[in-house]
CSV table of C-alpha atoms (C1' of nucleotides) in Angstrom, one decimal:
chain,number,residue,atom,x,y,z
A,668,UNK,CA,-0.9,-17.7,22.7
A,669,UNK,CA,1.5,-14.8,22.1
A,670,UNK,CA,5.2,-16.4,22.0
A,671,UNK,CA,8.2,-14.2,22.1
A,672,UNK,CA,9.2,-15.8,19.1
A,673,UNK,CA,5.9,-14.7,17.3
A,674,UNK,CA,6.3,-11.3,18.3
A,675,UNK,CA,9.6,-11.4,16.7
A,676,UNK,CA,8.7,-12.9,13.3
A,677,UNK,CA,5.7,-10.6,13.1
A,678,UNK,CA,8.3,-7.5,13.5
A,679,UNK,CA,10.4,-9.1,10.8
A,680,UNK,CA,7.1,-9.0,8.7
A,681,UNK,CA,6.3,-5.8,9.7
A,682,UNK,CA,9.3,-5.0,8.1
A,683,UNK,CA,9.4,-6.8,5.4
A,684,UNK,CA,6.1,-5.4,4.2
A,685,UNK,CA,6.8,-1.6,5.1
A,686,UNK,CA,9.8,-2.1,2.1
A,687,UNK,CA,6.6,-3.8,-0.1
A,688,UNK,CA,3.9,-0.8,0.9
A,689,UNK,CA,5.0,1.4,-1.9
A,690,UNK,CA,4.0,0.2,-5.6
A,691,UNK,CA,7.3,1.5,-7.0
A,692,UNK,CA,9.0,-0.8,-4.7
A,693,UNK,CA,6.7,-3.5,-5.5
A,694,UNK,CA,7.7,-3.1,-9.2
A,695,UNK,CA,10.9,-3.1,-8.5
A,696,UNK,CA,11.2,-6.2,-6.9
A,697,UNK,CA,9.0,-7.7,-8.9
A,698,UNK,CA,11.2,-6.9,-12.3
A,699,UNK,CA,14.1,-8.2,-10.0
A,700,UNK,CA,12.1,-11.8,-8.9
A,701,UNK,CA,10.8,-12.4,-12.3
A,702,UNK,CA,13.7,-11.6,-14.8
A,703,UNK,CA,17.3,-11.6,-13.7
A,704,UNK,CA,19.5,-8.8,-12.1
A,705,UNK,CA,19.1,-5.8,-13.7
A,706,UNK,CA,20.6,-2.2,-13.4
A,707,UNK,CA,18.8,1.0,-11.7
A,708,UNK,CA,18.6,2.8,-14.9
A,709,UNK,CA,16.6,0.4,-16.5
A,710,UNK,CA,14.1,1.0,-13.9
A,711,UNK,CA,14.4,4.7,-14.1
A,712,UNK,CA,13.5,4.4,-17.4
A,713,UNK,CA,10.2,3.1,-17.1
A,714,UNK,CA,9.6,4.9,-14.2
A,715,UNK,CA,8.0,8.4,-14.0
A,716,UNK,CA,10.5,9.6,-11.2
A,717,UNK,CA,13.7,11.1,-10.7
A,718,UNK,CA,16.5,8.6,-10.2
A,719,UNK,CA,17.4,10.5,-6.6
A,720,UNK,CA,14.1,9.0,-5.5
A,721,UNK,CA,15.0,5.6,-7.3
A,722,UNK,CA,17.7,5.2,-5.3
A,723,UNK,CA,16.1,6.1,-2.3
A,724,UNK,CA,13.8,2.7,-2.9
A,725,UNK,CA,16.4,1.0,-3.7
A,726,UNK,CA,18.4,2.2,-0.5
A,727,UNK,CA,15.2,1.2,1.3
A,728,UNK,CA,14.7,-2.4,0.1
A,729,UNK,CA,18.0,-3.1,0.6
A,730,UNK,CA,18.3,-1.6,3.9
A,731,UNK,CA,15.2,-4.1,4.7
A,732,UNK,CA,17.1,-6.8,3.4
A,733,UNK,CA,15.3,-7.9,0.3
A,734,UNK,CA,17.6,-6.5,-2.4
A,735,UNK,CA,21.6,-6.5,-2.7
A,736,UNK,CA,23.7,-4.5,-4.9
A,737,UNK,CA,26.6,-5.5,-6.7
A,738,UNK,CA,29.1,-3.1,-7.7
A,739,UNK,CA,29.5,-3.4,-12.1
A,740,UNK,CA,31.1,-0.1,-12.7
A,741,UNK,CA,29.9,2.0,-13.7
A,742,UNK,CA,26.2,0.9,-12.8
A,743,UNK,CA,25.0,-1.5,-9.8
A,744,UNK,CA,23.6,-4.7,-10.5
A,745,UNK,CA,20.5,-5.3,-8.3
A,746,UNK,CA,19.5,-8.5,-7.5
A,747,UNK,CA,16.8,-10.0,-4.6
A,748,UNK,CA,18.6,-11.1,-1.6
A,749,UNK,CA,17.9,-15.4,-1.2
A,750,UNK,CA,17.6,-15.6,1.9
A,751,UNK,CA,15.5,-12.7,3.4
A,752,UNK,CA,13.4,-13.6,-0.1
A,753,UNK,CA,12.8,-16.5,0.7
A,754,UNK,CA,12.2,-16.1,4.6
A,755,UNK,CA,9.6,-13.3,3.5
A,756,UNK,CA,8.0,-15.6,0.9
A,757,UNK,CA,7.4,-18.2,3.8
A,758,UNK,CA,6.1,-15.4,6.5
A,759,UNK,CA,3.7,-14.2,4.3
A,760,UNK,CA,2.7,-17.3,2.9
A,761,UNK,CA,2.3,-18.9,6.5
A,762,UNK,CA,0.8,-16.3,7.7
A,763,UNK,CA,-2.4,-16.1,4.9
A,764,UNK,CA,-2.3,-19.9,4.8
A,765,UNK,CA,-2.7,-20.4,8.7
A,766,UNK,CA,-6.2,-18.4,8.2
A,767,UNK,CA,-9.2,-20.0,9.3
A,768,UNK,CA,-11.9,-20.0,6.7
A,769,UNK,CA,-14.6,-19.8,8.9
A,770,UNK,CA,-16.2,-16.5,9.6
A,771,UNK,CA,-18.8,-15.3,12.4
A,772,UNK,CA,-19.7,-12.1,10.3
B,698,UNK,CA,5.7,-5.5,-19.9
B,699,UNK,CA,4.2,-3.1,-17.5
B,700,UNK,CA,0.2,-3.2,-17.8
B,701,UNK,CA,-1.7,-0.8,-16.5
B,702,UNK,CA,-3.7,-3.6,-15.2
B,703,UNK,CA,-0.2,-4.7,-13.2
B,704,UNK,CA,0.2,-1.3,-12.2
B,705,UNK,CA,-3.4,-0.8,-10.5
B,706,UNK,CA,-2.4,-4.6,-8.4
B,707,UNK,CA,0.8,-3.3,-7.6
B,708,UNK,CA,-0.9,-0.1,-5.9
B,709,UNK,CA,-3.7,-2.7,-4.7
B,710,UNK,CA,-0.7,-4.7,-2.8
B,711,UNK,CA,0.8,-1.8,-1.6
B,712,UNK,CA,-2.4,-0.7,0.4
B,713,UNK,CA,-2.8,-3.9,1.6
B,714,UNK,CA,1.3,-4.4,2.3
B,715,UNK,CA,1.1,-0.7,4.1
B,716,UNK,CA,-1.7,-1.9,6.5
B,717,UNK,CA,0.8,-5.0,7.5
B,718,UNK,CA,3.4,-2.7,7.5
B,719,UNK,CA,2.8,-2.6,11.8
B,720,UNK,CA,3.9,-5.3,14.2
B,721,UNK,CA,0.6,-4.7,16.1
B,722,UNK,CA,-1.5,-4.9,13.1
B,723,UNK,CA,-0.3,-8.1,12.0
B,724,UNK,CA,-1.0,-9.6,15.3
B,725,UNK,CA,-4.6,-8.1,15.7
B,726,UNK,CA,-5.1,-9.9,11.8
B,727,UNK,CA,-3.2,-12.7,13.0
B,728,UNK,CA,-5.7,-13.2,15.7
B,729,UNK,CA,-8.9,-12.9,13.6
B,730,UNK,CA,-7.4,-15.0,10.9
B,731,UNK,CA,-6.5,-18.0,13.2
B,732,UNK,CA,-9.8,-17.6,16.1
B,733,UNK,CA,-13.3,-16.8,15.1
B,734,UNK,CA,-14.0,-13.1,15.5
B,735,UNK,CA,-12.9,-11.6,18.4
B,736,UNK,CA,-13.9,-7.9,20.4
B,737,UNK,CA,-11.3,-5.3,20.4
B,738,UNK,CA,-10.8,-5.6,24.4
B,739,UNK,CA,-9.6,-8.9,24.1
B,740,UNK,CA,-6.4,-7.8,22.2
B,741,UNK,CA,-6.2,-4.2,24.4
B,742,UNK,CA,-5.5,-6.7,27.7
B,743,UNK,CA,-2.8,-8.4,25.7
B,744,UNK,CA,-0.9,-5.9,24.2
B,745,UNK,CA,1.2,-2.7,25.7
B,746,UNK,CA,-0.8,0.2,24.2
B,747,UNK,CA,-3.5,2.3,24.8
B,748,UNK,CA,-6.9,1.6,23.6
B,749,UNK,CA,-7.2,4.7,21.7
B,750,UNK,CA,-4.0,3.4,19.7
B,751,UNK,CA,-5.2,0.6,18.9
B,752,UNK,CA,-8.8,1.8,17.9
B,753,UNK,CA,-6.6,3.5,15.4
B,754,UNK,CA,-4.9,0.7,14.2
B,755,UNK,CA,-8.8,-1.3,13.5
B,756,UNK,CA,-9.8,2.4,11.6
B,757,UNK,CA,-5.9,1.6,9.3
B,758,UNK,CA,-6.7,-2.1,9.0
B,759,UNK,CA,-10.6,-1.3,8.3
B,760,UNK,CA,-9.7,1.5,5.5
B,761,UNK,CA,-7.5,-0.7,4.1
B,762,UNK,CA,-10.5,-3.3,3.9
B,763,UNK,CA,-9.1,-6.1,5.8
B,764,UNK,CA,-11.1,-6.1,8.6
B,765,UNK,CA,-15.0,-5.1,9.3
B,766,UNK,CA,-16.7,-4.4,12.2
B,767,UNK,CA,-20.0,-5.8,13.6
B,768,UNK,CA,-21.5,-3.7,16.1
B,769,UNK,CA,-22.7,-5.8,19.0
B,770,UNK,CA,-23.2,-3.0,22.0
B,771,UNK,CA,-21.6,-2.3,24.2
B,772,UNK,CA,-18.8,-3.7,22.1
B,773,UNK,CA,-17.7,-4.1,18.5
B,774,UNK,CA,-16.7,-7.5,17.0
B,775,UNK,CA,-13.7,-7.3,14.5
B,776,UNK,CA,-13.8,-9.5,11.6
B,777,UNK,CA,-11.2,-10.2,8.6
B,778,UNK,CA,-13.1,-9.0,5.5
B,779,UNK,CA,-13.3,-12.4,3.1
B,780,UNK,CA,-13.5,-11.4,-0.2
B,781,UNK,CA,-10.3,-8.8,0.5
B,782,UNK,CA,-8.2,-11.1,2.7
B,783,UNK,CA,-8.9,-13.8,-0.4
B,784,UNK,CA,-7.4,-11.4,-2.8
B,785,UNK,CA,-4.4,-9.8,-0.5
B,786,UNK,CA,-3.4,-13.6,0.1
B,787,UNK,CA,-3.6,-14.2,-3.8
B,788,UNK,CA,-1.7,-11.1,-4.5
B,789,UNK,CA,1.3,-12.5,-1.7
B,790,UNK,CA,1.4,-15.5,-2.6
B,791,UNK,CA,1.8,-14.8,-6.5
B,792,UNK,CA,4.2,-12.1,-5.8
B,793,UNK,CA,6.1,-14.6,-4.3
B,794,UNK,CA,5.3,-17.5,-6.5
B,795,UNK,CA,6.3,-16.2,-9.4
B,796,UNK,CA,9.8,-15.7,-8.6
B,797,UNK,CA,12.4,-16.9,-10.3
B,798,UNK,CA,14.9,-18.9,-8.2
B,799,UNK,CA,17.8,-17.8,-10.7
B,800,UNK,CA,19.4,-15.1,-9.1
B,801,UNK,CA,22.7,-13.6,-10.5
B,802,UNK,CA,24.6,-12.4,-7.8
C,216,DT,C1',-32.6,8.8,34.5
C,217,DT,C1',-28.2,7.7,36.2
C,218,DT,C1',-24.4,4.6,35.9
C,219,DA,C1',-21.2,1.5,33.9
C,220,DT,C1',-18.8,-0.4,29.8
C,221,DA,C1',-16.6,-0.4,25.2
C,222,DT,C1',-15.0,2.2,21.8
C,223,DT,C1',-14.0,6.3,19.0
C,224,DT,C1',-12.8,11.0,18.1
C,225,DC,C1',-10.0,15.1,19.1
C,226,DG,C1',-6.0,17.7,19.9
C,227,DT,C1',-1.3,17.5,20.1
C,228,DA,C1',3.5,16.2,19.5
C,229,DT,C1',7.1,13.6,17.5
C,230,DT,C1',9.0,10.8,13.9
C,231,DT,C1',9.0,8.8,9.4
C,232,DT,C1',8.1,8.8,4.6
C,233,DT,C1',8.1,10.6,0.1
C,234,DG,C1',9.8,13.5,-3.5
C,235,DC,C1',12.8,16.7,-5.9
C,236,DG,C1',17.0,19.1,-7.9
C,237,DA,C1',21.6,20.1,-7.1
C,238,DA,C1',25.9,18.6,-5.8
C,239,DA,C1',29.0,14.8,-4.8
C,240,DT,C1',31.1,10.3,-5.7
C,241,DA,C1',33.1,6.5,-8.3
C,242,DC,C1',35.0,4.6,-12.1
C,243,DA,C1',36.1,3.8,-17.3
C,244,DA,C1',37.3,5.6,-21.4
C,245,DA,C1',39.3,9.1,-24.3
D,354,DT,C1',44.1,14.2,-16.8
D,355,DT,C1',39.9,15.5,-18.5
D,356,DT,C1',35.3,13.8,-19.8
D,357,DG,C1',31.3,11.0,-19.6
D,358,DT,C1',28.1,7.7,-17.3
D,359,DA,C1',25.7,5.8,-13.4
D,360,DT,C1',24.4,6.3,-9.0
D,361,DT,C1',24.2,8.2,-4.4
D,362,DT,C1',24.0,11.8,-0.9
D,363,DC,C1',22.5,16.3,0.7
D,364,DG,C1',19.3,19.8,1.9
D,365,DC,C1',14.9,20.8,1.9
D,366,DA,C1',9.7,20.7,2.1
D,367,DA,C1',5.4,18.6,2.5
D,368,DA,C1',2.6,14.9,3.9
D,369,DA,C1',1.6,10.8,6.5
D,370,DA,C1',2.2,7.6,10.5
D,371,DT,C1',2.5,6.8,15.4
D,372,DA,C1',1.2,7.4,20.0
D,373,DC,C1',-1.0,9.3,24.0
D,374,DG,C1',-4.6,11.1,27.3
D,375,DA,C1',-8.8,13.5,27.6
D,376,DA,C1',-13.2,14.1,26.1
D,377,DA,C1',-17.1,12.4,23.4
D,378,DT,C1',-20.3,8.8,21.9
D,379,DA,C1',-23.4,4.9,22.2
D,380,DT,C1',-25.9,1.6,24.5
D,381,DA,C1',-27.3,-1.7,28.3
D,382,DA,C1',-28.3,-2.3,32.9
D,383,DA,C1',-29.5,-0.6,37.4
DNA sequence: TTTATATTTCGTATTTTTGCGAAATACAAA
DNA sequence: TTTGTATTTCGCAAAAATACGAAATATAAA
């Protein structure tokens, strides 16, 4: 029952939740789903860690596809990125919907 | 608006995010999600890897607390573990729900 | 007890991730 | 042009992830 196309989506996921596997990155995106854009520093405030490795995550989720940076100089307005969002949203929702309730253990 | 109680799901999610971080890992929960329980050989015989690769990939997914094991000698029967699959799926999909379709950019 | 089967652990090597401070970059304002 | 602000890149180090084959483990069956 193992498609090609399957394999692929489940490397997209993969991906998709390797950016998501790190609770800073988590937090950020979740400050950038649930409010609007906002700006690094704003972040790095909050944060307990250096801004080199703030950028780093932000580098990373947008280099995963889930984040886009717009250039407001001189700071960077991050914002999700639709699409990928919303083709994560539906792999990961699928993919825990689809489960069968029944279990043998 | 950063609660601590927020912070310790967002480190939660991660955990479980980092055990989906692997193509092979989402197809091994894939499979015990959709099927009933299945043995550990039946995914070896469909998959390019060796066993003792995957057995590592059942210790990630089992540490992470996804998965449990029944043994049933000579083989082991992998199971998703309810109560945490329940709560990784409610942590997705309200991570994803929550977002706000406004974006900015 | 020996043999066969299923799985895990061990040892090892390679790659990736994570984190930091210092230096570099880009641009606006003085 | 110099200064200030925001962010990234660089260089480094430490830790974790990935993968393999060989050896070890556990149990049922012969």
């Amino acid at each position: 029952m193992k498609t090609d196309k399957q394999e692929l989506e489940f490397t997209e996921m993969a991906r998709f939740a390797k950016a998501m596997s790190h609770p800073i990155r988590l937090q950020i995106l979740n400050l950038l789903s649930k409010s609007d854009c906002c700006y690094t520093g704003d972040i790095t405030d909050e944060l307990p860690i250096a801004r080199s490795t703030l950028s780093q995550h932000f580098k990373e989720l947008k280099a995963a596809g889930l984040i886009q940076g717009e250039y407001n100089p001189p700071k960077i307005k991050y914002c999700l990125q639709s699409d990928n969002w919303e083709k994560a949203k539906k792999l990961f929702t699928e993919f825990f919907e689809n489960s069968n309730k029944s279990s043998c253990c």
